[in-house]
Each structure stands twice: as C-alpha cells, then as structure tokens.
Amino acid sequence: MSAADFRKLADLFPNETVTHSYVQDIILPGTAGKPGPGTFALVTLDNDLDHTKPTTLGPNTLEELGTVLEGLRDRAARGEIVGVGVTGKPHYLVAGADLSAVKSLEKREHGLWMAQLGHDVYATLANLGVPSFAFINGAALGGGLEIALQSTYRTVSTGAGALALPEAFLGLVPGWGGVYILPRLVGPENAVKVMIENPLSNNRTLSGAQAFGMGIADALFEPADFLEQSLAWAAGVISGGIVPERANAVDPSSPGAAARWAAAVDAGRAFVEAKTSNASPAPAKVLDILEANRTMTAAESAALECETLAELMQTDEFRSTVYAFLDLVQKRAKRPAGAPDRKLARPVTKVGVVGAGLMAGQLALLFARQLKVPVVLTDIDQARVDKGVAYVHAEVDKLLAKQRVSQDAANRTKALVTGSVSKEAFADADFVIEAVFEELHIKKQVFAELEGIVAPECILATNTSSLSVTEMAADLQYPERLVGFHFFNPVAVMPLLEIVRAPRTDDAVLATAFELARSLKKTGVLVKDAAAFVVNRILLRLMGEVTAALDEGTPAEVADNALRPMGLPMTPFTLLAMVGLPVAQHVQESLHAAFGDRFPVSTNLKKLIDNNVKALWETAPDGSRAIPDSTLKLMSFGSSPSTGEQVLRRVQDALAEEIGLMLDEGVVAGPEDVDLCMILGAGWPMFLGGITPYLDRVGASVRVNGKRFLAPGVASPAAG
C-alpha cells in the first residue's frame, strides 16, 4: 500500500496502543564443542504494559514491525545475522488485531488497507533471506498466530495457552496468510478443525502441547527456560544438526491431496450448517478461500483474503460479534450495571444449600471448588442427604479421572462438602441458598424456618427461575437480606447468574452477591424482581409463539425449523425436551398468571405431560425425526397453519415486544444486559450480538416499538 494510504489508515486509529518491536542481537550457542552459527536477531513484541493488557496489532504496530523487519532483511543480505526470531512479552506472543479499532473502520477500502498492510509486513518476515523463527511463549490469536505461521520454524511453550485462528467466530476470515499456510502445514482436516470447528465450539483454543501435536509448532519446551531452549534449538536448525519433521504437512499438488481438500471442506460445511444454519457468512467464506487456494499461489490467496476481509468487516454480523464479544462479554460483564460498591461486600466463610437434589449438588460442588469454604447440604431425610453428598463426591472423582484437579484438591473439595438432616447446621453460615421445588409456599416455608436458625447478617438466596423474590421476602423479619441468585443448568458450564434485587434487598447483600458471582467465575447481571427475570421470559415467549403455531395447525417440522435463519443453538422443540415439558409448562403458567395471553398455556403440552410424554420428537436410528402416532393421538390441532416465514416473523415481533416491555419495566438497565443474559445464559449466537441487534437488523424493533434498541454503529455499521 502507498505511504499516503498508510497515513490515512493510521489516522483512523488515534488511540492505538502500539506494540513495539524491540531487537536484541544474540550470539547463538554452539554444541559438541563447536562454535555457534553466528549472530541471531531476536524481536520481542511488547506494548510496555503489564500482563493484563494484551499485545495487539494495529497499523502503527504493523508499520513499526515492518520497518524493523526490513532493516533485518538488509542486515541478513550483508551477512550480519544468520537468523531472526520473534517472541512476545510474558504470557503473549500477540493477541491478534485490536478489534475495537477494527470495528470503527467505516469504509470497505479502510478494511482493505488494513488487510494489505498485514500481508505486506508478514511477507517481509517470510522472505528475510535467513531462516525466521517464532518462539510462541503465550497466547497467539488470529494475526498473532499468523506471525508464527509466516515464520520458517516455530517453537511453543507448554505453558502457552490460547493458540487459535478465531476469525470465523468473530465474523471474519484469517486474513494474513493463515488460511493458506495452515492446511499445507498440518493438513486440510486439521486446518478445518482450527479455523472452523474450534471457533464455532465456544471459541475453543489449542494449548501449546496440542499445537505441537498437530504440527503447528516444530518443538515443545517447558516455560522455565523456554527462550534459552528455543535459541539452542534454533542454533541446531541453522547449523544443520536439527531437521524438523513435519509428518502432517501436505503438498496440495500431491496425489490424493485434492480429494482430502474436498472432503475437509465438505466436512467443514456440514459442521457450519449444524452449528449456525449458515446464518453468519464468515465460516462459509473461510471454507471458500480454503477450497480455492489449493490451486493458488500465496499471492493469489492473499489477494482473495484481503478482498474477503474487507467485505466482512462491513457486515452486521461482524459488528454484532464485536459488540457481543468485546463490549459485552469482555467489558460490561466485568463492570455490571447497577452493582453496588464492592467495598460493601461481606466475607463468606461457610455456605448452606437447602435441598440435596441435582441442582443442589451442582451448587454445592461449585461453591466448594471455587470458594474453598465448607458447604453443607440439607434435606428432609438422611437418604436424600447421603445421595446429594455422594453426587458431589462422584463429580469430584470424574474431575480427578480427567486430570482436571489434583488428588490433593479432590480430597480437600470432598472434605468441604457435608450433609445434615437439620438446618441447625446453617447456624454459623454466612450465605444460604435454597434449591427446593419451584413452589412459592414451599420456598417461603424454607426461609421462615431458616430465619429462626441463622444469624441476622446471614444472606438468604433463592435459585428460583420464575417466582417472586418479593413474595418470598414478604413475611421475613429481615426481608432486606433476601436476594435472587439464579443459576443456569448445567451450573458448571453456564456463565450467567441473574442476581435479583427485590424492593427491600439492601446494598451490602447485593454487593456480596456480585462478589460471590466473581469468586464463582460467573457473570452477574442485576435484574429487577419480575416474573422469570430475563432469559426464561424471552425463551418462554419464543417457545410459546412456536407452540401456538403448532397448535393452530402448522406442521411440526415447519414450526420447529422456522427459526433456523437465526442460527440458534437448538430448535425450540429440542430446547423444550431438554428443559423438560413439566418444567417449561410450570414456568409458562407462572408467566401466563403474570402477563396474560402473551404467554398462552398449551393444552396439547398439558396432555403430553399428563401422559408422561417426554418429548415431541422421536429420533430414528438414521437421524430422521417424527412425532410418534401415540403422541399425535393425544393432540388436537387447528386449521390455521403458518409458513416458516410467517412463524419466524411472528417470533421476531413477539420478542421485540417482550424486550421492549422489559426495558419499560426496568427489568435490566438496558438492552445490552438483555443481550449479555441471552449470550451467557442461553447460548445465543455472538454473531447475532445477543438478541437486540438481530431484532434491529430484521426490522422487528421498528415494526413493533417504533424505534431501534441500539443506535446505528453500536452493533452495526454507522448510519449513512
């Protein structure tokens, strides 16, 4: 790119935190009494900030790196150096491009300049005239991993985590050579795993050992002396004593390579369809480039990558993903809206769990593992208590078998979890949470009993998914100490905690709840005490509309697949079966009581529950689905079927209405919290931006409420 274009691009990044390229000359060590091969230039990428500020790539960073590499190329031509290495500051090689800045690129040509600049710089690294080495000491994401891939050789630390090409997850493609180099280095099948399967599986990353095993790195060393070992290894390679083996490398022109390439691409497309219903363009674009570049030169692939990257940077899906990932999950989640001052939080040294069923066991395990404090389970008889404690111990044993905890940690966790048939065991607890049956009178009875046992400052919490926390507190002597603490199932996996403030819940109790959420490695979102709070209210409105369409006569296959263009993690009827028909119906009835006909109660579902039917679909061995005749005989249908498009629009408008009402009611501070809840509590796709950017994009927000939830530019390209 021209100097003028670079200057224009750099001006678009006025707040770039520059990652500097510091060069150090090192005399490489010799072996077996022989002198080393000569002087080696080591480039360390460092933004001069602590480990909480990852190194990133912006235009000024790339320009500095390019200038340094050009100087090293000149030195190599003069015979002054025998090799070049690139490494990073502690914990990072490079964490990729600065997404917040990239999101601000408003014109296609700006994205094209950014892509071309990266390729220009990386091409210099790949053509220094001497071998280049990447010493992957820490996280290497996106463009960071592509720096390593453009090097001639790579070492990786066993302590390095988060190696990935996550662009398909972010709504982009690997734009600086990764999509071309990786399949040739590790095979097209592994390339699809890294570029498609891992990103679309909750943004999974590779460890250093996994990257070495796959063939991304040529050597694996321990963290303690990683740099020294890497330099010695580089000396051996340059001297000719070490010749790296690359068992997974594939020449795309070799016999059988075309078939492998095609099979890998086909498998990738099937995976994308299953995960996203092709609702986001980026994963398909990655596969398009992979498919095309088998017969391309590196330069031809680079041109295609740049054009595709520039195109995708202007899509709603990319802007929505950055909004969801960066603005919400990375930022807002760490500073919850409405949370009181952290200094008000009280210490929690012992936890009580009322109940010993599956949810109670999951809670006990989480509290014991993360807080490392005593946890006591209670239930109505010893058999139930013993079963609950045994469940926790068995889960710890599973973690031990998977080597996710040490033997000592397993023993300590088991020792922390005990059981009792008497709630007197909670007398010295600081925090007691109930996980009993979802009936208001039962929960009120539990809290009345607890209040006669626990200390006045002990916090009482309910894990209710839909009932009124205000009603539970109504008859308490100290209603200000009751808080909603709603976990999502499975507790160990789902990161959301809906923290419910009733009208009289005090700030110290709320502050403690948020500090507990942080300690439990969960994201707390403050919600008002309103029926079903956020996630369940939205999901039940969605399922209620789809179920109503079925009851009206829409074919089940049409109703269940109508939302596929949204790319949701599962279909409505699959979710219904997973939640359990009785549980879903119970929450729906609560919502119907609170909000009326917006949440209709299906008589068909009632018939299925009464006859112990667990799911609408029955899946055949070949994967096909059908409603069994025995189930159909229990149901009755109307004569007003809808098309899939009509069901989709109906659901879109219903969700826009419900979220608009929730915001009017002050259930959460803003639409951002609705999105955060749906992403973390329901697995809503990042490329939708949660839910409100999607409803803005399809016009439902304006159709129903007369206005967008988010301003243009927040999770979409800026207006005009």
XYZ file of C-alpha atoms in Angstrom:
720
model
C 0.000 0.000 0.000
C 1.127 3.577 -0.577
C 2.548 5.795 2.168
C -0.442 8.118 1.758
C -2.910 5.262 2.239
C -0.985 4.079 5.303
C -1.133 7.556 6.817
C -4.891 7.681 6.234
C -5.256 4.262 7.861
C -3.098 5.160 10.851
C -5.176 8.307 11.382
C -8.228 6.058 11.863
C -6.536 4.520 14.934
C -5.793 7.626 17.059
C -5.908 5.660 20.339
C -3.897 2.624 19.217
C -1.831 1.035 21.962
C 1.295 0.357 19.957
C 3.027 -2.986 20.341
C 6.688 -2.179 19.840
C 9.282 -4.376 18.136
C 12.420 -4.454 20.290
C 15.506 -6.032 18.682
C 18.306 -7.767 20.555
C 21.370 -9.397 18.997
C 22.242 -12.780 20.490
C 25.267 -14.969 19.792
C 23.755 -18.406 19.261
C 25.213 -21.204 21.379
C 27.332 -23.973 19.919
C 27.077 -27.704 20.564
C 29.540 -30.586 20.971
C 32.463 -28.200 21.367
C 31.683 -26.419 18.104
C 31.061 -22.674 17.921
C 27.537 -21.387 17.342
C 26.367 -20.464 13.850
C 26.572 -16.718 14.452
C 24.511 -13.672 15.413
C 20.756 -14.037 15.774
C 18.350 -11.084 15.912
C 15.532 -11.573 18.427
C 12.457 -9.342 18.037
C 10.332 -9.045 21.188
C 6.800 -7.711 20.753
C 5.856 -5.646 23.797
C 3.392 -2.821 24.474
C 5.253 -1.856 27.692
C 2.147 -2.574 29.787
C 1.511 -5.268 32.392
C 0.116 -8.718 31.675
C -3.489 -7.510 31.960
C -3.031 -5.526 28.722
C -2.535 -7.960 25.839
C -0.357 -7.019 22.899
C -2.449 -6.294 19.803
C -1.936 -5.356 16.174
C -2.901 -2.014 14.683
C -1.475 -0.080 11.728
C 1.226 1.695 13.720
C 2.274 -1.593 15.308
C 2.461 -3.253 11.909
C 4.343 -0.329 10.374
C 6.967 -0.453 13.143
C 7.314 -4.224 12.813
C 7.621 -3.901 9.031
C 10.346 -1.256 9.344
C 12.271 -3.422 11.830
C 11.973 -6.482 9.592
C 13.140 -4.533 6.533
C 16.223 -3.477 8.483
C 16.878 -7.083 9.477
C 16.464 -8.180 5.863
C 19.152 -5.691 4.909
C 21.431 -6.960 7.684
C 20.881 -10.521 6.529
C 21.860 -9.538 2.989
C 25.099 -8.097 4.392
C 25.796 -11.333 6.261
C 25.490 -9.727 9.703
C 22.860 -12.141 11.046
C 22.134 -15.827 10.467
C 18.520 -15.868 11.630
C 15.633 -13.863 13.097
C 13.317 -14.811 15.923
C 10.029 -13.293 17.067
C 8.683 -13.722 20.591
C 6.440 -11.785 22.965
C 6.223 -10.299 26.395
C 5.252 -12.672 29.246
C 2.025 -14.591 28.556
C 1.593 -13.339 24.965
C 3.054 -13.698 21.542
C 0.294 -11.422 20.188
C -3.433 -11.500 20.967
C -4.449 -10.528 17.421
C -5.800 -7.368 15.850
C -7.301 -4.623 18.006
C -10.980 -5.443 17.456
C -12.354 -2.265 18.979
C -10.350 -0.240 16.475
C -11.056 -2.539 13.524
C -14.774 -2.238 14.277
C -14.508 1.507 13.726
C -13.368 1.153 10.097
C -16.410 2.556 8.334
C -15.391 2.112 4.690
C -14.594 -1.006 2.733
C -11.343 0.476 1.474
C -10.168 1.004 5.049
C -10.562 -2.695 5.764
C -8.765 -3.496 2.525
C -5.842 -1.257 3.527
C -5.607 -2.990 6.919
C -5.574 -6.417 5.300
C -2.992 -5.406 2.714
C -0.747 -3.792 5.317
C -0.650 -7.026 7.331
C 0.203 -9.046 4.248
C 2.959 -6.624 3.255
C 4.597 -6.846 6.686
C 4.201 -10.605 7.023
C 5.635 -11.118 3.531
C 8.822 -9.410 4.741
C 9.004 -11.853 7.665
C 8.579 -14.770 5.259
C 11.328 -13.508 2.934
C 14.182 -12.288 5.112
C 16.893 -14.205 3.294
C 17.710 -16.119 6.507
C 15.564 -18.582 8.493
C 12.928 -16.973 10.706
C 11.669 -18.461 13.953
C 8.603 -17.794 16.079
C 9.026 -18.610 19.763
C 5.395 -18.908 20.912
C 5.682 -18.142 24.616
C 1.995 -17.378 25.258
C -1.337 -16.538 23.658
C -1.203 -16.353 19.879
C -4.567 -15.464 18.406
C -5.564 -14.564 14.864
C -2.899 -12.314 13.415
C -0.660 -13.316 16.312
C -0.696 -16.955 15.282
C -0.290 -15.890 11.649
C 3.015 -14.184 12.571
C 4.161 -17.594 13.756
C 2.824 -19.339 10.659
C 4.676 -16.930 8.367
C 7.954 -17.808 10.116
C 10.113 -20.632 8.773
C 10.118 -22.548 12.070
C 8.189 -22.459 15.333
C 8.696 -23.483 18.949
C 5.967 -23.369 21.579
C 5.885 -23.377 25.362
C 3.929 -25.988 27.318
C 2.676 -23.004 29.294
C 1.273 -21.266 26.241
C -2.495 -21.248 26.112
C -4.995 -19.814 23.662
C -3.484 -20.593 20.275
C -6.187 -20.106 17.667
C -7.479 -18.646 14.453
C -10.842 -17.476 15.837
C -11.890 -15.329 12.893
C -14.917 -17.452 11.893
C -16.250 -16.895 15.417
C -15.634 -13.151 15.094
C -17.314 -12.789 11.708
C -14.084 -12.577 9.705
C -11.581 -14.837 7.920
C -7.906 -15.386 8.763
C -6.690 -12.519 6.632
C -2.901 -12.574 6.910
C -1.979 -15.909 5.376
C -3.198 -18.419 7.923
C -5.884 -19.893 5.686
C -3.218 -20.583 3.036
C -0.318 -21.797 5.194
C -2.151 -23.898 7.778
C -3.597 -26.650 5.514
C -0.191 -27.086 3.881
C 1.495 -27.312 7.283
C -0.903 -29.578 9.204
C -3.265 -30.952 6.540
C -6.675 -29.639 5.439
C -8.526 -31.690 8.062
C -6.600 -30.099 10.938
C -6.924 -26.704 9.279
C -10.718 -27.059 9.308
C -10.551 -28.040 12.970
C -8.553 -24.914 13.853
C -10.382 -22.442 11.596
C -13.964 -23.787 11.774
C -14.658 -26.424 14.392
C -12.818 -24.793 17.295
C -14.094 -21.246 16.711
C -17.690 -22.434 16.366
C -17.378 -24.585 19.502
C -17.482 -21.727 22.003
C -14.249 -20.297 20.600
C -12.140 -23.243 21.701
C -8.356 -22.779 21.556
C -5.282 -25.010 21.447
C -2.733 -25.470 24.205
C 0.948 -25.412 23.397
C 1.112 -29.204 23.578
C -1.891 -29.558 21.269
C -0.372 -27.154 18.747
C 2.856 -29.162 18.775
C 0.992 -32.448 18.425
C -0.914 -31.113 15.437
C 2.270 -29.904 13.764
C 1.756 -26.157 14.064
C 4.965 -25.981 16.117
C 8.171 -27.887 15.424
C 9.380 -28.139 19.036
C 7.858 -28.031 22.520
C 9.689 -26.702 25.590
C 8.904 -26.033 29.242
C 8.205 -22.434 30.327
C 11.036 -22.139 32.868
C 13.794 -21.986 30.233
C 11.675 -21.664 27.112
C 13.650 -18.883 25.441
C 17.019 -20.487 26.159
C 15.838 -23.842 24.826
C 14.303 -22.199 21.761
C 17.520 -20.338 20.948
C 19.560 -23.508 21.331
C 17.109 -25.360 19.091
C 17.270 -22.546 16.505
C 21.077 -22.782 16.579
C 20.785 -26.501 15.853
C 18.442 -25.895 12.934
C 20.636 -23.181 11.413
C 23.739 -25.351 11.853
C 22.010 -28.253 10.148
C 22.144 -30.576 13.145
C 18.368 -30.461 13.625
C 15.969 -31.095 10.775
C 12.333 -30.683 11.910
C 9.960 -33.424 10.842
C 6.550 -32.381 9.606
C 4.515 -35.551 9.409
C 1.205 -33.742 8.859
C 2.380 -31.446 6.076
C 0.561 -31.765 2.751
C 1.663 -30.705 -0.728
C -1.619 -29.624 -2.373
C -0.392 -30.872 -5.751
C 0.461 -34.363 -4.476
C -1.662 -37.431 -5.335
C -4.766 -37.591 -3.174
C -4.451 -34.028 -1.908
C -7.398 -32.771 -3.975
C -9.675 -35.424 -2.516
C -8.519 -34.649 1.036
C -9.049 -30.925 0.461
C -12.563 -31.502 -0.875
C -13.510 -33.891 1.932
C -12.235 -31.469 4.591
C -14.162 -28.567 3.058
C -17.337 -30.670 2.821
C -16.975 -31.706 6.462
C -16.478 -28.081 7.409
C -19.615 -27.002 5.552
C -21.661 -29.704 7.284
C -20.303 -28.547 10.653
C -21.177 -24.918 9.903
C -24.696 -25.887 8.850
C -25.208 -27.870 12.050
C -23.825 -25.124 14.288
C -25.153 -21.953 12.680
C -27.638 -22.922 9.953
C -25.389 -20.756 7.742
C -26.848 -17.673 9.400
C -23.417 -15.992 9.547
C -21.416 -15.502 6.317
C -17.894 -15.721 7.758
C -17.472 -19.503 8.280
C -18.566 -20.225 4.699
C -16.122 -17.594 3.427
C -13.256 -19.281 5.297
C -14.121 -22.533 3.572
C -14.500 -20.811 0.205
C -10.936 -19.491 0.466
C -9.605 -22.832 1.698
C -11.288 -24.601 -1.199
C -9.966 -22.123 -3.771
C -6.430 -21.730 -2.519
C -5.406 -25.356 -3.071
C -4.531 -24.359 -6.628
C -3.470 -20.784 -5.870
C -0.136 -19.144 -5.212
C 0.367 -17.440 -1.857
C -0.003 -14.047 -3.552
C -3.273 -15.031 -5.210
C -4.646 -16.320 -1.925
C -3.524 -13.128 -0.184
C -5.496 -11.016 -2.659
C -8.612 -13.140 -2.064
C -8.149 -12.945 1.712
C -7.842 -9.153 1.595
C -10.965 -8.709 -0.543
C -12.983 -11.089 1.651
C -11.775 -9.482 4.869
C -12.679 -6.017 3.630
C -16.152 -7.255 2.673
C -16.799 -8.970 6.005
C -15.625 -6.018 8.091
C -18.659 -4.116 6.820
C -21.231 -6.783 7.719
C -23.774 -6.600 10.515
C -22.595 -9.992 11.753
C -19.026 -8.769 12.332
C -20.178 -5.598 14.080
C -22.639 -7.622 16.168
C -19.960 -10.127 17.152
C -17.517 -7.439 18.247
C -20.314 -5.770 20.219
C -21.196 -9.065 21.897
C -17.663 -10.306 22.481
C -15.825 -7.091 23.276
C -18.391 -4.596 24.529
C -20.484 -7.091 26.487
C -18.591 -10.248 27.462
C -15.179 -8.589 27.817
C -16.226 -5.208 29.236
C -19.785 -4.883 30.535
C -19.642 -8.287 32.213
C -16.705 -7.076 34.296
C -18.496 -3.874 35.353
C -22.124 -4.920 35.956
C -24.639 -2.118 35.537
C -26.223 -1.153 38.852
C -23.951 -3.243 41.092
C -23.183 -1.538 44.439
C -19.678 -0.627 45.577
C -17.588 -3.795 46.031
C -16.354 -2.487 49.381
C -19.801 -3.157 50.870
C -19.489 -6.920 50.311
C -19.261 -9.204 53.345
C -16.946 -12.209 53.645
C -18.474 -15.638 53.067
C -16.755 -18.369 55.098
C -19.469 -21.038 55.089
C -22.303 -21.818 52.673
C -25.538 -23.686 53.212
C -27.593 -25.332 50.459
C -31.201 -26.270 51.204
C -32.025 -29.395 49.240
C -29.852 -32.266 48.066
C -31.173 -32.926 44.561
C -29.337 -32.493 41.278
C -29.336 -28.680 41.242
C -28.362 -28.503 44.918
C -25.489 -30.923 44.298
C -24.236 -28.826 41.397
C -24.358 -25.704 43.560
C -22.528 -27.386 46.437
C -19.757 -28.565 44.122
C -19.358 -25.107 42.580
C -19.200 -23.314 45.948
C -16.721 -25.814 47.393
C -14.423 -25.796 44.353
C -14.356 -22.057 43.774
C -14.740 -20.579 47.278
C -12.876 -23.379 49.101
C -15.145 -22.966 52.146
C -17.308 -25.528 53.992
C -20.616 -26.281 52.272
C -23.494 -28.070 53.993
C -26.406 -29.749 52.165
C -29.670 -30.433 53.969
C -32.803 -32.372 53.030
C -35.802 -33.984 54.668
C -34.215 -37.394 55.313
C -30.787 -38.980 55.576
C -31.144 -40.979 52.369
C -31.606 -37.817 50.314
C -28.732 -36.091 52.118
C -26.410 -39.043 51.538
C -27.370 -39.183 47.879
C -26.617 -35.446 47.454
C -23.193 -35.685 49.099
C -22.407 -38.843 47.115
C -23.243 -36.992 43.900
C -20.738 -34.251 44.738
C -18.040 -36.776 45.593
C -18.686 -38.687 42.365
C -18.402 -35.492 40.315
C -15.088 -34.698 42.011
C -13.884 -38.206 41.144
C -14.789 -37.561 37.494
C -12.737 -34.363 37.516
C -9.845 -36.276 39.037
C -10.067 -39.006 36.404
C -9.948 -36.342 33.682
C -6.902 -34.784 35.426
C -8.751 -31.502 35.851
C -7.985 -31.498 39.593
C -5.121 -32.950 41.603
C -5.568 -35.695 44.182
C -4.999 -33.170 46.990
C -7.576 -30.751 45.534
C -10.064 -33.596 45.123
C -9.604 -34.676 48.733
C -9.984 -31.107 50.014
C -13.134 -30.476 47.964
C -14.763 -33.689 49.163
C -13.935 -32.813 52.773
C -15.573 -29.408 52.435
C -18.982 -30.826 51.410
C -21.052 -32.409 54.175
C -24.720 -33.119 54.772
C -27.288 -32.856 57.551
C -30.976 -33.517 58.053
C -31.137 -30.492 60.360
C -30.943 -26.885 59.235
C -29.230 -26.176 62.556
C -26.075 -26.926 60.564
C -26.551 -23.478 58.997
C -26.273 -21.617 62.327
C -22.812 -20.266 61.513
C -23.264 -19.920 57.731
C -22.806 -16.556 56.015
C -24.790 -17.449 52.888
C -27.624 -19.971 52.488
C -29.245 -20.713 49.121
C -32.360 -22.791 48.575
C -32.684 -25.239 45.689
C -36.039 -26.829 46.503
C -39.153 -27.407 44.395
C -40.378 -24.380 42.406
C -43.438 -23.648 44.546
C -43.780 -20.308 46.320
C -45.284 -21.636 49.535
C -42.515 -24.239 49.901
C -39.796 -21.624 49.459
C -41.480 -19.264 51.927
C -41.668 -22.088 54.424
C -37.947 -22.799 53.972
C -36.981 -19.162 54.552
C -39.247 -18.849 57.603
C -37.519 -21.858 59.136
C -34.063 -20.571 58.224
C -34.649 -17.183 59.791
C -35.101 -18.809 63.175
C -31.693 -20.505 62.865
C -29.178 -18.346 61.011
C -27.539 -15.161 62.274
C -29.274 -11.859 61.406
C -26.452 -10.902 58.994
C -26.583 -14.238 57.114
C -27.623 -13.700 53.499
C -30.514 -15.792 52.205
C -30.689 -16.562 48.489
C -33.176 -18.238 46.194
C -32.318 -20.068 42.984
C -35.841 -19.566 41.650
C -36.163 -19.333 37.888
C -39.509 -17.546 37.780
C -41.121 -16.906 41.174
C -41.387 -13.593 43.001
C -38.475 -12.868 45.329
C -40.546 -10.041 46.809
C -43.275 -12.504 47.820
C -40.694 -14.833 49.354
C -39.393 -11.963 51.492
C -42.819 -10.587 52.455
C -43.103 -12.342 55.833
C -39.427 -12.343 56.815
C -38.179 -10.471 59.864
C -35.225 -9.220 57.795
C -36.513 -9.052 54.199
C -33.561 -6.894 53.182
C -31.218 -9.905 53.305
C -33.014 -11.979 50.653
C -31.625 -11.932 47.117
C -32.326 -13.894 43.943
C -29.318 -15.913 42.791
C -30.494 -17.674 39.647
C -28.042 -20.149 38.101
C -28.454 -21.817 34.721
C -28.169 -25.507 34.002
C -25.627 -27.091 33.855
C -24.214 -24.952 36.653
C -20.560 -25.790 35.982
C -20.829 -24.684 32.351
C -23.269 -21.784 32.036
C -21.583 -18.495 32.995
C -24.652 -16.357 33.765
C -26.018 -15.501 37.199
C -29.207 -13.440 37.246
C -28.894 -11.502 40.509
C -32.378 -10.412 41.524
C -32.938 -7.365 43.681
C -36.264 -7.263 45.470
C -37.542 -3.831 46.605
C -36.078 -4.222 50.098
C -32.811 -6.033 49.283
C -30.020 -3.889 50.740
C -26.795 -2.806 49.067
C -24.474 -4.889 51.263
C -26.390 -8.051 50.398
C -26.347 -7.163 46.710
C -22.632 -6.299 46.781
C -21.895 -9.648 48.416
C -23.921 -11.429 45.750
C -21.873 -9.788 42.986
C -18.580 -10.584 44.727
C -19.721 -14.183 45.115
C -20.513 -14.293 41.389
C -16.974 -13.123 40.602
C -15.471 -15.670 43.003
C -17.568 -18.408 41.403
C -16.270 -17.275 37.974
C -19.765 -16.333 36.882
C -21.077 -13.153 35.294
C -23.635 -11.453 37.482
C -26.310 -9.305 35.828
C -28.599 -7.217 38.015
C -32.287 -7.833 37.277
C -35.464 -6.480 38.795
C -37.832 -8.855 40.524
C -40.203 -9.573 37.642
C -41.643 -12.928 36.602
C -38.994 -15.214 35.007
C -36.479 -12.323 35.029
C -34.710 -12.144 31.617
C -33.615 -15.388 29.953
C -36.592 -17.570 30.784
C -39.050 -14.805 29.975
C -37.575 -14.389 26.489
C -37.211 -18.123 25.843
C -40.745 -18.874 27.013
C -42.174 -16.089 24.856
C -40.317 -17.612 21.893
C -41.417 -21.177 22.658
C -44.948 -20.018 23.373
C -45.251 -18.492 19.889
C -43.835 -21.593 18.169
C -46.036 -23.928 20.208
C -49.079 -21.784 19.451
C -48.289 -22.011 15.740
C -48.155 -25.803 16.093
C -51.456 -25.887 17.960
C -53.026 -23.739 15.234
C -52.178 -26.367 12.625
C -48.651 -25.543 11.444
C -46.793 -28.793 10.655
C -44.354 -29.631 13.461
C -41.352 -29.737 11.115
C -42.213 -26.276 9.778
C -42.780 -24.781 13.240
C -39.629 -26.284 14.738
C -37.354 -25.260 11.857
C -38.816 -21.808 11.254
C -36.130 -20.108 13.349
C -33.169 -21.707 11.565
C -32.264 -18.403 9.829
C -31.458 -17.067 13.301
C -28.751 -19.707 13.774
C -29.842 -20.570 17.325
C -28.019 -23.326 19.228
C -31.047 -25.656 19.080
C -34.602 -25.742 17.773
C -37.474 -24.758 20.077
C -38.825 -28.281 20.496
C -35.330 -29.635 21.176
C -34.938 -26.998 23.893
C -38.372 -27.909 25.245
C -37.353 -31.548 25.603
C -34.033 -30.607 27.218
C -35.670 -28.320 29.780
C -38.406 -30.862 30.385
C -42.026 -30.403 29.403
C -43.308 -30.139 33.017
C -40.699 -27.519 33.971
C -41.365 -25.438 30.855
C -45.117 -25.677 31.377
C -44.764 -24.659 35.032
C -42.804 -21.525 34.102
C -45.236 -20.789 31.263
C -48.135 -20.955 33.715
C -46.315 -18.513 36.027
C -45.792 -16.144 33.128
C -49.394 -16.511 31.995
C -50.508 -15.580 35.501
C -48.221 -12.533 35.466
C -48.645 -11.299 31.901
C -51.771 -12.910 30.476
C -52.286 -14.002 26.887
C -48.794 -13.063 25.692
C -47.830 -16.359 27.327
C -50.545 -18.859 26.332
C -50.671 -22.213 28.085
C -50.796 -25.026 25.530
C -53.473 -27.647 26.133
C -51.516 -30.001 23.861
C -48.445 -29.788 26.104
C -50.665 -30.330 29.129
C -51.965 -33.559 27.556
C -48.428 -34.751 26.831
C -47.316 -34.040 30.394
C -50.368 -35.802 31.844
C -49.480 -38.864 29.756
C -45.764 -38.783 30.731
C -44.564 -37.940 27.218
C -41.019 -36.542 27.492
C -40.534 -35.003 24.041
C -42.462 -34.156 20.915
C -39.976 -35.764 18.530
C -38.828 -39.347 18.358
C -35.487 -39.741 16.587
C -34.940 -42.793 14.394
C -31.558 -44.591 14.123
C -30.933 -42.843 10.780
C -31.334 -39.431 12.443
C -34.762 -38.644 10.998
C -37.410 -37.266 13.336
C -41.129 -37.784 13.581
C -43.931 -37.382 16.087
C -44.990 -40.891 17.151
C -48.565 -41.847 16.345
C -49.211 -42.404 20.045
C -48.265 -38.781 20.724
C -50.313 -37.436 17.810
C -53.405 -39.207 19.134
C -53.152 -37.170 22.332
C -53.057 -33.838 20.493
C -55.535 -31.720 18.590
C -54.742 -29.028 16.018
C -56.489 -26.050 14.488
C -56.958 -25.298 10.812
C -54.815 -22.122 10.510
C -51.327 -23.266 9.548
C -48.481 -20.803 9.039
C -45.479 -20.913 6.751
C -41.980 -20.979 8.194
C -41.516 -17.331 7.172
C -44.695 -16.355 8.989
C -43.627 -18.175 12.158
C -40.198 -16.506 12.036
C -41.699 -13.023 11.672
C -44.224 -13.782 14.399
C -41.427 -14.765 16.792
C -39.307 -11.756 15.834
C -42.169 -9.369 16.561
C -43.090 -11.137 19.803
C -39.504 -10.910 21.068
C -39.270 -7.242 20.109
C -42.486 -6.588 22.003
C -41.415 -8.518 25.091
C -37.972 -6.948 25.303
C -39.487 -3.507 24.794
C -41.836 -4.153 27.706
C -38.996 -5.493 29.870
C -36.981 -2.334 29.276
C -40.021 -0.162 30.013
C -40.467 -2.081 33.272
C -36.796 -1.578 34.193
C -36.093 -5.309 34.452
C -32.495 -4.529 33.438
C -30.522 -1.329 32.934
C -30.542 -1.502 29.144
C -30.711 -3.663 26.019
C -27.032 -4.520 26.493
C -27.927 -6.508 29.615
C -30.664 -8.371 27.744
C -28.062 -9.339 25.136
C -25.497 -10.325 27.771
C -28.057 -12.532 29.520
C -29.069 -14.292 26.305
C -25.450 -14.898 25.255
C -24.278 -16.231 28.619
C -27.483 -17.849 29.860
C -28.969 -19.296 26.668
C -26.014 -19.692 24.321
C -27.441 -17.080 21.938
C -25.041 -16.661 18.996
C -22.368 -13.984 19.186
C -22.930 -13.173 15.519
C -26.460 -12.070 16.388
C -24.977 -9.766 19.009
C -27.298 -11.413 21.524
C -30.861 -10.612 20.510
C -31.498 -6.871 20.234
C -29.085 -6.200 17.311
C -30.772 -9.028 15.413
C -34.232 -7.585 16.040
C -32.956 -4.182 14.903
C -31.448 -5.740 11.773
C -34.617 -7.563 10.675
C -36.801 -4.544 11.376
C -38.840 -6.076 14.206
C -37.823 -3.373 16.706
C -39.151 -0.604 14.486
C -42.202 -2.621 13.367
C -43.315 -3.227 16.934
C -41.829 -0.446 19.065
C -41.274 2.288 16.505
C -37.566 2.530 17.289
C -34.344 0.511 17.376
C -32.979 -0.941 20.601
C -29.410 0.149 19.757
C -28.164 3.171 17.868
C -26.584 2.588 14.439
C -22.879 1.930 14.877
C -23.177 0.142 18.232
C -23.655 -3.352 16.816
C -23.970 -2.442 13.155
C -22.282 -0.168 10.619
C -22.761 3.501 11.441
C -25.623 5.230 9.652
C -25.031 6.786 6.268
